[in-house]
Amino acid sequence: MRCGIDLDGQDIFVEADWMKGHKPSRKALELVMRSFYRACRLNIFITLHIDDGCMGGGGQTIPHPGHNRITFDDTDPNNPNYPDFMDYKGTQANPSGYFEWNRKGIFHYCIFVHDIWWKNPQTGQWSDLPAGIAEQGGDDLMIAEEHVNSETDGMAKVFMHELGHNLDLTHKTTKATVMFTIMDPPQGAESANVIDYLSTEWSILNVASFTTSVD
């Protein structure tokens, strides 16, 4: 998907894999890439490339664990056997996962899974609540397809929201951006009115940023 490189602009690369049965729809990913393309109206030229197999690294089907819950760079002491995102990505010292480590520092890495097992930073309680989670200013993100209501617009919004965190964007209280999030009542990216960032957000995207987990 969008595998050519624009020599006159900036490029963002994402390697995407998924657990069996949780492959994102092509339309959802194309909606996000189209949003990046439309930023040219603001004289911002960023091309989003999603390697779902078209660039030779992504598009791998990851087997389900014995259950559906995956942690994100954290361990639940009550469920220490739950696998973690890094178990699938691997590490540079032990590159036995699905991520191509020669791409480190170039590609973000996204896994589409069933459930994310997440600790609420305010309450310390664990739950499978979030539809997505990402590394703030980093390169890792994970989407829980089970908690996304729409496989097209909804998935596009959640994916773009989490990628926004990788690019150092933070939550907003306006529905005019996919970074929309409020806690009372709880609403997230799917409630946004657009598949887009605010013009002020586009202007401050940290494309080179590659760290704190946020949902």
PDB file of C-alpha atoms in Angstrom, residues 65 67-77 79-89 111 113-120 126-130 132-135 140-144 213-214:
ATOM      1  CA  PRO A  65      -1.822 -17.203  22.367  1.00  0.00           C
ATOM      2  CA  HIS A  67      -6.040 -16.635  25.404  1.00  0.00           C
ATOM      3  CA  ASN A  68      -6.681 -13.318  23.700  1.00  0.00           C
ATOM      4  CA  ARG A  69      -5.101 -10.787  26.069  1.00  0.00           C
ATOM      5  CA  ILE A  70      -1.817  -9.073  25.184  1.00  0.00           C
ATOM      6  CA  THR A  71      -0.013  -6.561  27.408  1.00  0.00           C
ATOM      7  CA  PHE A  72       1.938  -3.592  26.074  1.00  0.00           C
ATOM      8  CA  ASP A  73       5.419  -3.302  27.576  1.00  0.00           C
ATOM      9  CA  ASP A  74       4.050  -4.123  31.030  1.00  0.00           C
ATOM     10  CA  THR A  75       3.365  -7.149  33.230  1.00  0.00           C
ATOM     11  CA  ASP A  76       0.263  -7.882  35.278  1.00  0.00           C
ATOM     12  CA  PRO A  77       1.540  -9.531  38.489  1.00  0.00           C
ATOM     13  CA  ASN A  79      -1.384 -12.729  35.176  1.00  0.00           C
ATOM     14  CA  PRO A  80       2.369 -12.991  34.582  1.00  0.00           C
ATOM     15  CA  ASN A  81       1.909 -15.478  31.767  1.00  0.00           C
ATOM     16  CA  TYR A  82       0.027 -13.049  29.534  1.00  0.00           C
ATOM     17  CA  PRO A  83       2.218 -12.436  26.470  1.00  0.00           C
ATOM     18  CA  ASP A  84       3.487  -8.942  25.758  1.00  0.00           C
ATOM     19  CA  PHE A  85       3.763  -6.915  22.569  1.00  0.00           C
ATOM     20  CA  MET A  86       7.550  -7.276  22.732  1.00  0.00           C
ATOM     21  CA  ASP A  87       7.249 -11.068  22.762  1.00  0.00           C
ATOM     22  CA  TYR A  88       5.924 -10.743  19.212  1.00  0.00           C
ATOM     23  CA  LYS A  89       8.089  -7.851  18.074  1.00  0.00           C
ATOM     24  CA  ILE A 111       0.059  -5.444  15.607  1.00  0.00           C
ATOM     25  CA  VAL A 113      -4.870  -8.196  18.049  1.00  0.00           C
ATOM     26  CA  HIS A 114      -8.056  -9.350  19.772  1.00  0.00           C
ATOM     27  CA  ASP A 115      -7.689  -7.790  23.243  1.00  0.00           C
ATOM     28  CA  ILE A 116      -5.202  -5.469  24.940  1.00  0.00           C
ATOM     29  CA  TRP A 117      -4.685  -6.106  28.652  1.00  0.00           C
ATOM     30  CA  TRP A 118      -4.032  -2.653  30.041  1.00  0.00           C
ATOM     31  CA  LYS A 119      -3.369  -1.004  33.407  1.00  0.00           C
ATOM     32  CA  ASN A 120      -5.257   2.239  33.970  1.00  0.00           C
ATOM     33  CA  TRP A 126      -6.196  -3.885  34.809  1.00  0.00           C
ATOM     34  CA  SER A 127      -8.837  -4.322  32.106  1.00  0.00           C
ATOM     35  CA  ASP A 128      -9.303  -5.075  28.415  1.00  0.00           C
ATOM     36  CA  LEU A 129     -10.912  -1.677  27.832  1.00  0.00           C
ATOM     37  CA  PRO A 130      -8.803   0.146  25.208  1.00  0.00           C
ATOM     38  CA  GLY A 132      -5.627   0.834  20.978  1.00  0.00           C
ATOM     39  CA  ILE A 133      -2.408   1.733  22.735  1.00  0.00           C
ATOM     40  CA  ALA A 134       0.828   3.332  21.577  1.00  0.00           C
ATOM     41  CA  GLU A 135       4.255   4.484  22.618  1.00  0.00           C
ATOM     42  CA  ASP A 140       5.188   0.806  18.651  1.00  0.00           C
ATOM     43  CA  LEU A 141       1.389   0.638  18.507  1.00  0.00           C
ATOM     44  CA  MET A 142      -1.234  -2.046  18.969  1.00  0.00           C
ATOM     45  CA  ILE A 143      -4.911  -2.136  17.995  1.00  0.00           C
ATOM     46  CA  ALA A 144      -7.549  -4.365  19.634  1.00  0.00           C
ATOM     47  CA  SER A 213       2.482   4.181  26.720  1.00  0.00           C
ATOM     48  CA  VAL A 214      -0.850   5.900  26.148  1.00  0.00           C
TER      49      VAL A 214
END
